[in-house]
């Protein structure tokens, strides 16, 4: 079934899910969060809205979902970055609108949307650039698994320079979003330049099939 764009309340963000898929994603969200209201229907006295805990998917639950459902097997630093990008409100929880927007891109996004998402994951300090230090951190965590005879960090530094030459389109020593976008348009595999932050194709297809 062809996806039909569903505008959220800001009128700009568009979901790539069908109405049926949105309903299914909402049900999955509710299961992940846990419906505390229904489990405590006679709670008394009622809690003032000012003091009610925000509802959302917690980091540990989200990380488990990435690994077990979406086949994202990556290092802790990238797992945390993926969570942070989904958690647009930076409140430590992925709330319902963030869940729908994030998974829409994660599972069915355009190349442009996936490029923006991936760049945001790799931009560790969210300053709009991926610099050598960030590349080194990401590549070191994903590549250095065990001690080797040669200095593994020197190998990572060499790899950083190689990747930087490929991505740094304007040759200013750092990778802007425009640099990254141009590189991905030429070679989509650069979406995984510094580690996996999108679901595997089989995992995404299997998950979407359960929504129909």
Tab-separated table of C-alpha atoms in Angstrom:
chain	number	residue	atom	x	y	z
A	1	UNK	CA	0.000	0.000	0.000
A	2	UNK	CA	1.336	3.381	-0.923
A	3	UNK	CA	2.199	5.589	2.042
A	4	UNK	CA	0.145	8.711	2.447
A	5	UNK	CA	1.706	11.698	4.125
A	6	UNK	CA	0.110	12.676	7.419
A	7	UNK	CA	0.853	16.186	8.637
A	8	UNK	CA	1.446	16.656	12.330
A	9	UNK	CA	0.260	19.689	14.205
A	10	UNK	CA	3.093	21.994	13.139
A	11	UNK	CA	1.985	21.649	9.537
A	12	UNK	CA	5.535	20.998	8.328
A	13	UNK	CA	6.497	17.533	9.479
A	14	UNK	CA	5.028	14.768	7.354
A	15	UNK	CA	4.756	11.113	8.287
A	16	UNK	CA	5.296	8.436	5.653
A	17	UNK	CA	2.919	6.029	7.380
A	18	UNK	CA	-0.586	5.133	6.286
A	19	UNK	CA	-3.418	5.735	8.730
A	20	UNK	CA	-3.425	2.017	9.591
A	21	UNK	CA	0.324	2.074	10.215
A	22	UNK	CA	-0.003	5.136	12.456
A	23	UNK	CA	-2.619	3.351	14.561
A	24	UNK	CA	-0.336	0.317	14.835
A	25	UNK	CA	2.655	2.485	15.765
A	26	UNK	CA	0.584	4.188	18.469
A	27	UNK	CA	-0.310	0.791	19.920
A	28	UNK	CA	3.344	-0.239	19.931
A	29	UNK	CA	4.243	3.039	21.622
A	30	UNK	CA	1.630	2.449	24.315
A	31	UNK	CA	3.021	-1.027	24.958
A	32	UNK	CA	6.566	0.284	25.190
A	33	UNK	CA	5.589	3.058	27.573
A	34	UNK	CA	3.170	1.021	29.644
A	35	UNK	CA	-0.304	2.317	30.322
A	36	UNK	CA	0.064	3.328	33.969
A	37	UNK	CA	-3.307	5.030	33.974
A	38	UNK	CA	-5.196	1.844	33.162
A	39	UNK	CA	-3.124	-0.222	35.580
A	40	UNK	CA	-4.057	2.185	38.402
A	41	UNK	CA	-7.649	3.181	37.582
A	42	UNK	CA	-8.553	3.902	41.196
A	43	UNK	CA	-5.462	5.906	42.042
A	44	UNK	CA	-6.324	8.345	44.825
A	45	UNK	CA	-5.752	11.132	45.430
A	46	UNK	CA	-5.302	12.241	41.822
A	47	UNK	CA	-1.905	13.681	40.952
A	48	UNK	CA	-1.863	17.293	39.859
A	49	UNK	CA	-0.808	17.631	36.212
A	50	UNK	CA	2.033	19.878	37.394
A	51	UNK	CA	3.621	16.912	39.171
A	52	UNK	CA	2.732	14.043	36.868
A	53	UNK	CA	5.709	12.249	35.364
A	54	UNK	CA	6.032	12.756	31.620
A	55	UNK	CA	5.120	9.800	29.477
A	56	UNK	CA	7.590	8.406	26.979
A	57	UNK	CA	9.884	5.568	25.964
A	58	UNK	CA	12.881	5.381	28.265
A	59	UNK	CA	16.444	5.050	27.013
A	60	UNK	CA	16.977	1.431	28.108
A	61	UNK	CA	13.721	0.285	26.466
A	62	UNK	CA	14.569	2.199	23.292
A	63	UNK	CA	18.053	0.684	23.089
A	64	UNK	CA	16.635	-2.812	23.483
A	65	UNK	CA	14.139	-2.097	20.704
A	66	UNK	CA	16.915	-0.919	18.380
A	67	UNK	CA	18.883	-4.087	18.980
A	68	UNK	CA	16.173	-6.740	19.100
A	69	UNK	CA	13.646	-5.377	16.592
A	70	UNK	CA	15.605	-3.225	14.155
A	71	UNK	CA	18.864	-5.205	14.132
A	72	UNK	CA	20.946	-2.171	15.037
A	73	UNK	CA	24.073	-3.695	16.526
A	74	UNK	CA	26.325	-0.772	17.236
A	75	UNK	CA	28.419	0.767	19.963
A	76	UNK	CA	27.024	2.482	23.049
A	77	UNK	CA	27.974	5.942	21.804
A	78	UNK	CA	25.883	5.536	18.651
A	79	UNK	CA	22.997	3.946	20.546
A	80	UNK	CA	22.928	7.001	22.795
A	81	UNK	CA	23.159	9.385	19.852
A	82	UNK	CA	20.241	7.676	18.076
A	83	UNK	CA	18.168	8.032	21.230
A	84	UNK	CA	19.162	11.704	21.521
A	85	UNK	CA	18.109	12.437	17.932
A	86	UNK	CA	14.722	10.770	18.495
A	87	UNK	CA	14.409	12.642	21.813
A	88	UNK	CA	14.035	16.042	20.141
A	89	UNK	CA	12.802	17.623	23.374
A	90	UNK	CA	15.929	16.479	25.249
A	91	UNK	CA	13.888	15.401	28.265
A	92	UNK	CA	15.221	11.845	28.442
A	93	UNK	CA	12.071	10.303	26.955
A	94	UNK	CA	10.884	9.609	23.415
A	95	UNK	CA	7.317	10.914	23.458
A	96	UNK	CA	4.583	9.907	21.034
A	97	UNK	CA	5.104	12.603	18.407
A	98	UNK	CA	8.874	12.070	18.557
A	99	UNK	CA	8.303	8.331	18.175
A	100	UNK	CA	6.142	8.776	15.071
A	101	UNK	CA	8.420	11.345	13.455
A	102	UNK	CA	11.575	9.407	14.266
A	103	UNK	CA	10.356	6.028	13.073
A	104	UNK	CA	8.861	7.586	9.942
A	105	UNK	CA	12.353	8.680	8.896
A	106	UNK	CA	14.051	5.608	10.387
A	107	UNK	CA	11.865	3.159	8.439
A	108	UNK	CA	10.459	5.008	5.422
A	109	UNK	CA	12.325	8.275	5.120
A	110	UNK	CA	13.540	9.817	1.890
A	111	UNK	CA	17.276	9.863	1.216
A	112	UNK	CA	17.305	13.549	2.199
A	113	UNK	CA	15.579	12.799	5.514
A	114	UNK	CA	17.857	9.858	6.285
A	115	UNK	CA	20.879	11.986	5.446
A	116	UNK	CA	19.779	14.708	7.895
A	117	UNK	CA	19.021	12.112	10.579
A	118	UNK	CA	22.352	10.314	10.132
A	119	UNK	CA	24.313	13.555	10.144
A	120	UNK	CA	22.609	14.541	13.399
A	121	UNK	CA	23.618	11.210	14.951
A	122	UNK	CA	27.257	11.609	13.899
A	123	UNK	CA	27.446	15.273	14.956
A	124	UNK	CA	28.234	14.393	18.547
A	125	UNK	CA	28.118	17.921	19.983
A	126	UNK	CA	25.315	19.111	17.678
A	127	UNK	CA	27.274	22.127	16.416
A	128	UNK	CA	26.542	21.541	12.729
A	129	UNK	CA	29.895	19.967	11.837
A	130	UNK	CA	31.542	16.562	12.084
A	131	UNK	CA	35.185	17.228	12.932
A	132	UNK	CA	38.234	14.976	13.185
A	133	UNK	CA	37.803	14.417	16.924
A	134	UNK	CA	34.216	13.228	16.459
A	135	UNK	CA	35.217	10.969	13.571
A	136	UNK	CA	38.015	9.515	15.672
A	137	UNK	CA	35.671	8.852	18.603
A	138	UNK	CA	33.071	7.163	16.393
A	139	UNK	CA	35.521	5.075	14.379
A	140	UNK	CA	37.621	4.123	17.380
A	141	UNK	CA	34.572	2.833	19.224
A	142	UNK	CA	33.359	0.840	16.240
A	143	UNK	CA	36.682	-0.541	15.007
A	144	UNK	CA	38.996	-1.050	17.980
A	145	UNK	CA	37.715	-4.261	19.520
A	146	UNK	CA	40.863	-5.823	20.954
A	147	UNK	CA	44.595	-5.122	21.366
A	148	UNK	CA	46.638	-5.490	18.212
A	149	UNK	CA	50.361	-5.644	17.479
A	150	UNK	CA	50.305	-2.255	15.787
A	151	UNK	CA	48.962	0.836	17.511
A	152	UNK	CA	45.223	0.636	16.679
A	153	UNK	CA	44.744	4.356	17.278
A	154	UNK	CA	47.214	5.189	14.524
A	155	UNK	CA	45.152	3.050	12.153
A	156	UNK	CA	42.013	4.902	13.200
A	157	UNK	CA	43.727	8.266	12.634
A	158	UNK	CA	44.686	7.154	9.121
A	159	UNK	CA	41.103	6.073	8.473
A	160	UNK	CA	39.797	9.422	9.727
A	161	UNK	CA	41.981	11.244	7.217
A	162	UNK	CA	40.816	8.929	4.432
A	163	UNK	CA	37.135	9.425	5.262
A	164	UNK	CA	37.614	13.168	5.719
A	165	UNK	CA	39.072	13.440	2.210
A	166	UNK	CA	35.986	11.676	0.849
A	167	UNK	CA	33.415	13.702	2.783
A	168	UNK	CA	34.953	17.169	3.060
A	169	UNK	CA	33.666	18.552	-0.213
A	170	UNK	CA	34.809	22.159	0.367
A	171	UNK	CA	38.171	21.140	1.895
A	172	UNK	CA	37.870	23.221	5.060
A	173	UNK	CA	38.959	20.405	7.371
A	174	UNK	CA	35.507	19.529	8.707
A	175	UNK	CA	32.284	18.031	7.369
A	176	UNK	CA	29.236	20.282	7.179
A	177	UNK	CA	25.760	18.973	6.436
A	178	UNK	CA	26.103	20.152	2.847
A	179	UNK	CA	29.401	18.240	2.529
A	180	UNK	CA	27.786	15.118	3.926
A	181	UNK	CA	24.700	15.498	1.757
A	182	UNK	CA	26.741	15.804	-1.426
A	183	UNK	CA	28.833	12.764	-0.499
A	184	UNK	CA	25.730	10.664	0.237
A	185	UNK	CA	24.117	11.685	-3.055
A	186	UNK	CA	27.228	10.358	-4.797
A	187	UNK	CA	27.474	7.244	-2.626
A	188	UNK	CA	24.565	6.329	-0.295
A	189	UNK	CA	26.812	3.927	1.641
A	190	UNK	CA	28.222	7.009	3.384
A	191	UNK	CA	25.038	6.913	5.474
A	192	UNK	CA	26.992	4.322	7.497
A	193	UNK	CA	30.353	6.087	7.288
A	194	UNK	CA	30.845	6.094	11.069
A	195	UNK	CA	28.663	3.165	12.126
A	196	UNK	CA	25.154	1.776	11.754
A	197	UNK	CA	22.354	4.088	12.829
A	198	UNK	CA	19.582	2.882	10.499
A	199	UNK	CA	17.776	-0.477	10.589
A	200	UNK	CA	18.902	-3.292	8.335
A	201	UNK	CA	16.662	-3.629	5.281
A	202	UNK	CA	15.346	-7.097	6.297
A	203	UNK	CA	14.545	-5.863	9.818
A	204	UNK	CA	12.760	-2.763	8.515
A	205	UNK	CA	10.744	-4.801	5.998
A	206	UNK	CA	9.802	-7.397	8.627
A	207	UNK	CA	8.697	-4.706	11.077
A	208	UNK	CA	6.624	-2.818	8.515
A	209	UNK	CA	4.942	-6.065	7.488
A	210	UNK	CA	3.623	-6.454	11.033
A	211	UNK	CA	1.873	-3.075	10.806
A	212	UNK	CA	-0.412	-4.047	7.933
